[in-house]
Short mmCIF file of C-alpha atoms in Angstrom, two decimals:
data_model
loop_
_atom_site.label_atom_id
_atom_site.label_comp_id
_atom_site.label_asym_id
_atom_site.label_seq_id
_atom_site.Cartn_x
_atom_site.Cartn_y
_atom_site.Cartn_z
CA UNK A 59 -47.91 -0.03 -20.93
CA UNK A 60 -50.49 2.74 -20.59
CA UNK A 61 -53.63 3.21 -22.58
CA UNK A 62 -51.83 5.04 -25.37
CA UNK A 63 -49.70 2.07 -26.36
CA UNK A 64 -50.46 0.90 -29.87
CA UNK A 65 -51.29 -2.70 -30.61
CA UNK A 66 -47.85 -3.10 -32.23
CA UNK A 67 -46.14 -1.66 -29.13
CA UNK A 68 -48.03 -4.08 -26.91
CA UNK A 69 -47.14 -6.97 -29.22
CA UNK A 70 -43.44 -5.96 -29.12
CA UNK A 71 -43.62 -5.73 -25.28
CA UNK A 72 -45.13 -9.20 -25.07
CA UNK A 73 -42.44 -10.67 -27.33
CA UNK A 74 -39.63 -8.96 -25.39
CA UNK A 75 -41.16 -10.22 -22.14
CA UNK A 76 -41.37 -13.67 -23.68
CA UNK A 77 -37.66 -13.50 -24.49
CA UNK A 78 -36.90 -12.74 -20.83
CA UNK A 79 -39.31 -15.27 -19.31
CA UNK A 80 -38.46 -18.17 -21.65
CA UNK A 81 -34.75 -17.43 -21.38
CA UNK A 82 -34.85 -17.68 -17.61
CA UNK A 83 -37.30 -20.55 -17.19
CA UNK A 84 -37.46 -22.44 -20.44
CA UNK A 85 -40.38 -23.26 -22.66
CA UNK A 86 -41.96 -26.11 -20.72
CA UNK A 87 -41.94 -24.39 -17.30
CA UNK A 88 -42.91 -20.87 -18.35
CA UNK A 89 -46.66 -20.27 -18.33
CA UNK A 90 -48.09 -17.62 -20.63
CA UNK A 91 -49.48 -15.90 -17.50
CA UNK A 92 -45.86 -15.20 -16.39
CA UNK A 93 -45.12 -13.57 -19.77
CA UNK A 94 -48.31 -11.47 -19.48
CA UNK A 95 -47.43 -10.42 -15.95
CA UNK A 96 -43.89 -9.46 -17.01
CA UNK A 97 -45.30 -7.39 -19.90
CA UNK A 98 -47.97 -5.79 -17.72
CA UNK A 99 -50.68 -7.03 -20.05
CA UNK A 100 -53.60 -9.36 -19.39
CA UNK A 101 -53.21 -13.05 -20.16
CA UNK A 102 -56.32 -12.85 -22.33
CA UNK A 103 -54.69 -10.18 -24.48
CA UNK A 104 -51.51 -12.24 -24.83
CA UNK A 105 -53.62 -15.22 -25.89
CA UNK A 106 -55.41 -13.04 -28.41
CA UNK A 107 -52.04 -12.11 -29.93
CA UNK A 108 -50.59 -15.61 -29.62
CA UNK A 109 -53.29 -18.29 -29.41
CA UNK A 110 -50.79 -21.03 -28.58
CA UNK A 111 -47.84 -20.88 -26.24
CA UNK A 112 -45.64 -22.31 -28.98
CA UNK A 113 -46.54 -19.31 -31.19
CA UNK A 114 -45.28 -16.98 -28.48
CA UNK A 115 -42.06 -18.97 -28.05
CA UNK A 116 -41.45 -19.00 -31.79
CA UNK A 117 -42.05 -15.22 -31.93
CA UNK A 118 -39.48 -14.77 -29.12
CA UNK A 119 -36.96 -16.92 -31.05
CA UNK A 120 -37.63 -14.89 -34.18
CA UNK A 121 -37.10 -11.65 -32.25
CA UNK A 122 -33.81 -13.01 -30.93
CA UNK A 123 -32.56 -13.81 -34.42
CA UNK A 124 -33.84 -10.49 -35.78
CA UNK A 125 -31.79 -8.66 -33.15
CA UNK A 126 -28.69 -10.71 -34.00
CA UNK A 127 -29.14 -10.12 -37.73
CA UNK A 128 -29.64 -6.37 -37.25
CA UNK A 129 -26.41 -6.13 -35.23
CA UNK A 130 -24.39 -8.27 -37.61
CA UNK A 131 -25.65 -6.29 -40.61
CA UNK A 132 -24.79 -3.03 -38.90
CA UNK A 133 -21.29 -4.30 -38.12
CA UNK A 134 -20.80 -5.36 -41.74
CA UNK A 135 -22.10 -2.01 -42.95
CA UNK A 136 -19.63 -0.17 -40.69
CA UNK A 137 -16.81 -2.28 -42.14
CA UNK A 138 -17.59 -0.91 -45.61
CA UNK A 139 -15.45 -2.45 -48.33
CA UNK A 140 -13.03 -4.18 -45.99
CA UNK A 141 -11.74 -7.66 -46.73
CA UNK A 142 -13.96 -10.63 -45.83
CA UNK A 143 -11.84 -11.50 -42.80
CA UNK A 144 -12.13 -7.99 -41.37
CA UNK A 145 -15.89 -7.93 -41.92
CA UNK A 146 -16.23 -11.30 -40.21
CA UNK A 147 -14.09 -10.11 -37.30
CA UNK A 148 -16.31 -7.06 -36.83
CA UNK A 149 -19.43 -9.18 -37.05
CA UNK A 150 -17.98 -11.62 -34.51
CA UNK A 151 -17.04 -8.80 -32.15
CA UNK A 152 -20.58 -7.42 -32.39
CA UNK A 153 -22.05 -10.85 -31.61
CA UNK A 154 -19.78 -11.14 -28.57
CA UNK A 155 -21.14 -7.78 -27.34
CA UNK A 156 -24.71 -8.79 -28.11
CA UNK A 157 -24.66 -12.03 -26.15
CA UNK A 158 -23.56 -10.17 -23.03
CA UNK A 159 -27.36 -9.74 -22.82
CA UNK A 160 -27.95 -12.89 -20.74
CA UNK A 161 -31.59 -13.15 -21.83
CA UNK A 162 -30.65 -13.14 -25.52
CA UNK A 163 -27.95 -15.69 -24.86
CA UNK A 164 -30.10 -18.02 -22.76
CA UNK A 165 -33.09 -17.84 -25.10
CA UNK A 166 -30.89 -19.37 -27.78
CA UNK A 167 -29.91 -22.14 -25.34
CA UNK A 168 -33.58 -22.73 -24.45
CA UNK A 169 -34.51 -22.78 -28.16
CA UNK A 170 -31.85 -25.39 -28.89
CA UNK A 171 -33.06 -27.45 -25.94
CA UNK A 172 -36.59 -27.40 -27.38
CA UNK A 173 -35.88 -28.36 -30.98
CA UNK A 174 -37.78 -31.61 -30.51
CA UNK A 175 -40.81 -29.36 -31.17
CA UNK A 176 -41.10 -29.02 -34.97
CA UNK A 177 -42.06 -25.31 -34.78
CA UNK A 178 -39.01 -24.52 -32.67
CA UNK A 179 -36.66 -26.57 -34.87
CA UNK A 180 -38.02 -24.68 -37.90
CA UNK A 181 -37.54 -21.28 -36.19
CA UNK A 182 -33.95 -22.10 -35.20
CA UNK A 183 -33.13 -23.43 -38.68
CA UNK A 184 -34.57 -20.26 -40.17
CA UNK A 185 -32.51 -18.08 -37.86
CA UNK A 186 -29.30 -19.94 -38.51
CA UNK A 187 -30.06 -19.87 -42.23
CA UNK A 188 -30.59 -16.12 -42.20
CA UNK A 189 -27.33 -15.59 -40.31
CA UNK A 190 -25.45 -17.83 -42.74
CA UNK A 191 -26.93 -16.00 -45.75
CA UNK A 192 -25.97 -12.67 -44.22
CA UNK A 193 -22.41 -13.82 -43.56
CA UNK A 194 -22.06 -15.09 -47.13
CA UNK A 195 -23.61 -12.03 -48.77
CA UNK A 196 -22.33 -9.16 -46.61
CA UNK A 197 -18.89 -10.52 -45.74
CA UNK A 198 -18.48 -12.21 -49.12
CA UNK A 199 -17.58 -15.35 -47.16
CA UNK A 200 -17.20 -18.75 -48.78
CA UNK A 201 -18.68 -21.91 -47.24
CA UNK A 202 -15.57 -22.62 -45.18
CA UNK A 203 -15.48 -19.08 -43.76
CA UNK A 204 -19.20 -19.23 -42.98
CA UNK A 205 -18.75 -22.55 -41.16
CA UNK A 206 -15.81 -21.16 -39.17
CA UNK A 207 -17.76 -18.00 -38.30
CA UNK A 208 -20.78 -19.91 -37.01
CA UNK A 209 -18.65 -22.48 -35.19
CA UNK A 210 -16.63 -19.76 -33.51
CA UNK A 211 -19.87 -17.95 -32.61
CA UNK A 212 -21.28 -21.08 -31.01
CA UNK A 213 -18.07 -21.59 -29.04
CA UNK A 214 -18.22 -17.93 -27.86
CA UNK A 215 -21.86 -18.58 -26.96
CA UNK A 216 -20.93 -21.66 -24.92
CA UNK A 217 -18.00 -19.96 -23.19
CA UNK A 218 -20.20 -17.00 -22.24
CA UNK A 219 -23.05 -19.24 -21.03
CA UNK A 220 -20.73 -21.17 -18.67
CA UNK A 221 -18.80 -18.06 -17.56
CA UNK A 222 -15.55 -19.52 -18.91
CA UNK A 223 -14.17 -16.00 -19.32
CA UNK A 224 -14.36 -15.62 -15.53
CA UNK A 225 -12.78 -19.05 -14.86
CA UNK A 226 -9.08 -19.17 -14.20
CA UNK A 227 -8.41 -22.75 -15.23
CA UNK A 228 -6.08 -24.03 -17.93
CA UNK A 229 -8.91 -25.42 -20.03
CA UNK A 230 -10.82 -22.09 -19.86
CA UNK A 231 -7.71 -20.09 -20.69
CA UNK A 232 -7.07 -22.36 -23.70
CA UNK A 233 -10.60 -22.05 -25.04
CA UNK A 234 -11.02 -18.29 -24.44
CA UNK A 235 -7.66 -17.30 -25.91
CA UNK A 236 -8.13 -14.86 -28.74
CA UNK A 237 -11.81 -14.21 -28.06
CA UNK A 238 -13.20 -10.75 -27.43
CA UNK A 239 -15.72 -10.80 -24.63
CA UNK A 240 -18.31 -8.56 -23.07
CA UNK A 241 -19.32 -9.65 -19.57
CA UNK A 242 -22.85 -11.00 -19.32
CA UNK A 243 -25.43 -8.64 -17.93
#
């Protein structure tokens, strides 16, 4: 990080490292020391920023949803005054590009797998709520369109996570038909 990094830059680095570490190893099996090592910051400093491991995981989940929301909002903005369906298509295409980032994709999977923890369930609900609100407000979507958008996004998420786009089987061809896809990185 270097001695010139601001406290906010170090905090951001820790959160981004947490996204990577938790995405790859999960909440339960990822020690804070691994996040600190990935960020190039002492464990003591990480613990100063995030006194509990759950706080760090929730911050990583929040960062994940912030990144999704920023991209979806940008896609909607680029669509201008287009019809709702076109705005939703652009937002969906942007999400498909975004989840080619395997860490971002897998952190969402890890978060869902950890919703038995109240703080995690709350963070995921908040993220889904913010996405739904954005879809309704920016795309002028009704409840049915919002449901379809999120359901399609979750299917795209699943298909990307299991590499269905790279699978040449009838079931995979059926489920991936009509989806735009960016290969996972």
